[in-house]
PDB file of C-alpha atoms in Angstrom:
ATOM      1  CA  UNK P   1      58.836   7.578  66.003  1.00 89.00           C
ATOM      2  CA  UNK P   2      55.113   6.877  65.734  1.00 94.00           C
ATOM      3  CA  UNK P   3      52.814   8.803  68.029  1.00 96.00           C
ATOM      4  CA  UNK P   4      49.296   7.823  69.019  1.00 96.00           C
ATOM      5  CA  UNK P   5      47.182  10.535  70.617  1.00 97.00           C
ATOM      6  CA  UNK P   6      43.993   9.632  72.452  1.00 98.00           C
ATOM      7  CA  UNK P   7      41.649  10.812  75.156  1.00 98.00           C
ATOM      8  CA  UNK P   8      39.703  13.492  73.357  1.00 98.00           C
ATOM      9  CA  UNK P   9      35.965  13.777  73.600  1.00 98.00           C
ATOM     10  CA  UNK P  10      33.086  16.090  74.307  1.00 98.00           C
ATOM     11  CA  UNK P  11      32.700  17.682  77.708  1.00 98.00           C
ATOM     12  CA  UNK P  12      30.800  20.561  79.196  1.00 98.00           C
ATOM     13  CA  UNK P  13      32.531  23.755  80.236  1.00 98.00           C
ATOM     14  CA  UNK P  14      34.251  23.262  83.570  1.00 98.00           C
ATOM     15  CA  UNK P  15      34.910  19.609  82.899  1.00 98.00           C
ATOM     16  CA  UNK P  16      38.190  17.738  82.582  1.00 98.00           C
ATOM     17  CA  UNK P  17      39.933  15.487  80.115  1.00 98.00           C
ATOM     18  CA  UNK P  18      43.232  13.648  80.085  1.00 98.00           C
ATOM     19  CA  UNK P  19      44.952  13.277  76.748  1.00 98.00           C
ATOM     20  CA  UNK P  20      47.559  10.598  76.164  1.00 98.00           C
ATOM     21  CA  UNK P  21      50.426  10.436  73.682  1.00 97.00           C
ATOM     22  CA  UNK P  22      51.988   7.004  73.346  1.00 96.00           C
ATOM     23  CA  UNK P  23      55.173   6.541  71.355  1.00 93.00           C
ATOM     24  CA  UNK P  24      56.418   3.529  69.469  1.00 90.00           C
ATOM     25  CA  UNK P  25      59.441   2.949  67.286  1.00 88.00           C
ATOM     26  CA  UNK P  26      61.962   4.226  69.790  1.00 83.00           C
ATOM     27  CA  UNK P  27      61.839   5.343  73.409  1.00 81.00           C
ATOM     28  CA  UNK P  28      61.799   8.999  74.294  1.00 83.00           C
ATOM     29  CA  UNK P  29      65.209  10.218  75.448  1.00 82.00           C
ATOM     30  CA  UNK P  30      66.431  13.816  75.528  1.00 85.00           C
ATOM     31  CA  UNK P  31      63.403  14.914  73.567  1.00 92.00           C
ATOM     32  CA  UNK P  32      60.766  17.507  74.017  1.00 95.00           C
ATOM     33  CA  UNK P  33      57.267  16.115  73.795  1.00 96.00           C
ATOM     34  CA  UNK P  34      54.646  18.727  73.149  1.00 97.00           C
ATOM     35  CA  UNK P  35      50.960  19.248  72.692  1.00 98.00           C
ATOM     36  CA  UNK P  36      49.604  21.635  70.107  1.00 98.00           C
ATOM     37  CA  UNK P  37      46.053  22.403  69.119  1.00 98.00           C
ATOM     38  CA  UNK P  38      44.263  23.661  66.065  1.00 98.00           C
ATOM     39  CA  UNK P  39      40.802  25.154  66.204  1.00 97.00           C
ATOM     40  CA  UNK P  40      38.635  25.434  63.075  1.00 92.00           C
ATOM     41  CA  UNK P  41      39.943  28.188  60.833  1.00 94.00           C
ATOM     42  CA  UNK P  42      42.977  28.867  63.004  1.00 97.00           C
ATOM     43  CA  UNK P  43      46.640  27.967  62.990  1.00 96.00           C
ATOM     44  CA  UNK P  44      48.235  25.267  65.109  1.00 97.00           C
ATOM     45  CA  UNK P  45      49.282  26.700  68.458  1.00 98.00           C
ATOM     46  CA  UNK P  46      51.488  25.532  71.284  1.00 98.00           C
ATOM     47  CA  UNK P  47      49.757  24.226  74.412  1.00 98.00           C
ATOM     48  CA  UNK P  48      52.319  22.500  76.616  1.00 98.00           C
ATOM     49  CA  UNK P  49      55.555  20.541  76.461  1.00 98.00           C
ATOM     50  CA  UNK P  50      57.777  18.438  78.665  1.00 97.00           C
ATOM     51  CA  UNK P  51      61.437  17.578  78.421  1.00 95.00           C
ATOM     52  CA  UNK P  52      61.510  13.824  78.766  1.00 93.00           C
ATOM     53  CA  UNK P  53      64.894  13.571  80.493  1.00 92.00           C
ATOM     54  CA  UNK P  54      64.298  16.164  83.213  1.00 93.00           C
ATOM     55  CA  UNK P  55      60.498  16.561  83.333  1.00 94.00           C
ATOM     56  CA  UNK P  56      60.894  20.307  82.859  1.00 96.00           C
ATOM     57  CA  UNK P  57      57.533  21.660  81.727  1.00 97.00           C
ATOM     58  CA  UNK P  58      56.380  24.517  79.553  1.00 97.00           C
ATOM     59  CA  UNK P  59      52.873  25.925  79.153  1.00 98.00           C
ATOM     60  CA  UNK P  60      51.082  28.470  77.053  1.00 98.00           C
ATOM     61  CA  UNK P  61      49.429  31.310  78.920  1.00 97.00           C
ATOM     62  CA  UNK P  62      46.034  30.084  77.723  1.00 97.00           C
ATOM     63  CA  UNK P  63      46.240  26.797  79.656  1.00 97.00           C
ATOM     64  CA  UNK P  64      48.700  27.578  82.459  1.00 97.00           C
ATOM     65  CA  UNK P  65      47.135  26.877  85.813  1.00 97.00           C
ATOM     66  CA  UNK P  66      44.454  24.655  84.280  1.00 98.00           C
ATOM     67  CA  UNK P  67      46.589  21.958  82.701  1.00 98.00           C
ATOM     68  CA  UNK P  68      49.367  19.606  83.738  1.00 98.00           C
ATOM     69  CA  UNK P  69      51.706  17.760  81.416  1.00 98.00           C
ATOM     70  CA  UNK P  70      53.446  14.664  82.739  1.00 97.00           C
ATOM     71  CA  UNK P  71      55.201  11.531  81.571  1.00 96.00           C
ATOM     72  CA  UNK P  72      55.259   7.835  82.404  1.00 95.00           C
ATOM     73  CA  UNK P  73      58.650   6.320  81.661  1.00 92.00           C
ATOM     74  CA  UNK P  74      57.449   2.740  81.866  1.00 93.00           C
ATOM     75  CA  UNK P  75      54.722   3.343  79.296  1.00 94.00           C
ATOM     76  CA  UNK P  76      56.702   5.747  77.095  1.00 94.00           C
ATOM     77  CA  UNK P  77      53.660   7.992  77.274  1.00 95.00           C
ATOM     78  CA  UNK P  78      53.023  11.676  77.883  1.00 97.00           C
ATOM     79  CA  UNK P  79      49.783  12.933  79.380  1.00 98.00           C
ATOM     80  CA  UNK P  80      48.011  16.271  79.289  1.00 98.00           C
ATOM     81  CA  UNK P  81      45.514  16.705  82.087  1.00 98.00           C
ATOM     82  CA  UNK P  82      43.166  19.569  81.293  1.00 98.00           C
ATOM     83  CA  UNK P  83      40.818  20.963  83.921  1.00 98.00           C
ATOM     84  CA  UNK P  84      38.216  23.707  83.972  1.00 98.00           C
ATOM     85  CA  UNK P  85      37.818  23.390  80.232  1.00 98.00           C
ATOM     86  CA  UNK P  86      36.350  26.284  78.286  1.00 98.00           C
ATOM     87  CA  UNK P  87      34.639  26.425  74.886  1.00 97.00           C
ATOM     88  CA  UNK P  88      37.760  28.221  73.622  1.00 97.00           C
ATOM     89  CA  UNK P  89      39.692  24.982  74.263  1.00 98.00           C
ATOM     90  CA  UNK P  90      37.743  23.259  71.500  1.00 98.00           C
ATOM     91  CA  UNK P  91      40.266  22.038  68.930  1.00 98.00           C
ATOM     92  CA  UNK P  92      42.084  19.062  67.519  1.00 98.00           C
ATOM     93  CA  UNK P  93      44.986  18.329  69.841  1.00 98.00           C
ATOM     94  CA  UNK P  94      48.220  16.952  68.436  1.00 98.00           C
ATOM     95  CA  UNK P  95      51.212  15.540  70.216  1.00 97.00           C
ATOM     96  CA  UNK P  96      54.638  15.903  68.712  1.00 97.00           C
ATOM     97  CA  UNK P  97      58.296  15.186  69.373  1.00 96.00           C
ATOM     98  CA  UNK P  98      61.097  17.719  69.258  1.00 95.00           C
ATOM     99  CA  UNK P  99      64.099  15.395  68.908  1.00 92.00           C
ATOM    100  CA  UNK P 100      67.027  16.427  71.097  1.00 83.00           C
ATOM    101  CA  UNK P 101      65.145  19.597  71.977  1.00 84.00           C
ATOM    102  CA  UNK P 102      66.898  22.869  72.699  1.00 88.00           C
ATOM    103  CA  UNK P 103      65.110  24.687  75.497  1.00 87.00           C
ATOM    104  CA  UNK P 104      64.497  27.799  73.428  1.00 91.00           C
ATOM    105  CA  UNK P 105      62.592  25.753  70.835  1.00 92.00           C
ATOM    106  CA  UNK P 106      60.193  23.945  73.151  1.00 95.00           C
ATOM    107  CA  UNK P 107      57.308  26.271  72.252  1.00 95.00           C
ATOM    108  CA  UNK P 108      58.099  26.425  68.546  1.00 95.00           C
ATOM    109  CA  UNK P 109      55.880  24.360  66.263  1.00 96.00           C
ATOM    110  CA  UNK P 110      58.545  24.298  63.543  1.00 95.00           C
ATOM    111  CA  UNK P 111      61.039  22.593  65.872  1.00 95.00           C
ATOM    112  CA  UNK P 112      58.929  19.459  66.207  1.00 96.00           C
ATOM    113  CA  UNK P 113      59.928  16.593  63.956  1.00 94.00           C
ATOM    114  CA  UNK P 114      57.260  13.930  64.489  1.00 95.00           C
ATOM    115  CA  UNK P 115      53.511  14.395  64.818  1.00 97.00           C
ATOM    116  CA  UNK P 116      50.627  12.203  65.880  1.00 95.00           C
ATOM    117  CA  UNK P 117      47.258  12.106  64.167  1.00 94.00           C
ATOM    118  CA  UNK P 118      45.344  14.353  66.566  1.00 95.00           C
ATOM    119  CA  UNK P 119      42.446  13.876  68.929  1.00 98.00           C
ATOM    120  CA  UNK P 120      39.367  16.099  68.977  1.00 98.00           C
ATOM    121  CA  UNK P 121      38.350  17.971  72.110  1.00 98.00           C
ATOM    122  CA  UNK P 122      34.948  19.643  72.090  1.00 98.00           C
ATOM    123  CA  UNK P 123      33.847  21.799  75.005  1.00 98.00           C
ATOM    124  CA  UNK P 124      30.226  22.858  75.082  1.00 97.00           C
ATOM    125  CA  UNK P 125      28.886  25.814  77.043  1.00 94.00           C
TER     126      UNK P 125
END
């Protein structure tokens, strides 16, 4: 699976962005598709994930209520809509695939098998 993340950019605090993760190589099936982020000097942390087959969603506490993850079957693409962005959201955002995901692993970085190249989100105050 090859993943292409896009949609990052620079916005002011309170603004919105929609990130996209398009897959090629094989269609998503019973996979978990997740977004992670890594800020300068910090580890890569879980942001949100969706189970492709059921659309069940999972969010980190830091973005819950401000972000929505969704999927488009026809485009084999997952989106992350982020609203009310804060400077603390500044990071490189990565999408990843957890093949045949077990629910308990949806938030676990180590459970993801394929990773995209990342897209930079910068939020200015």
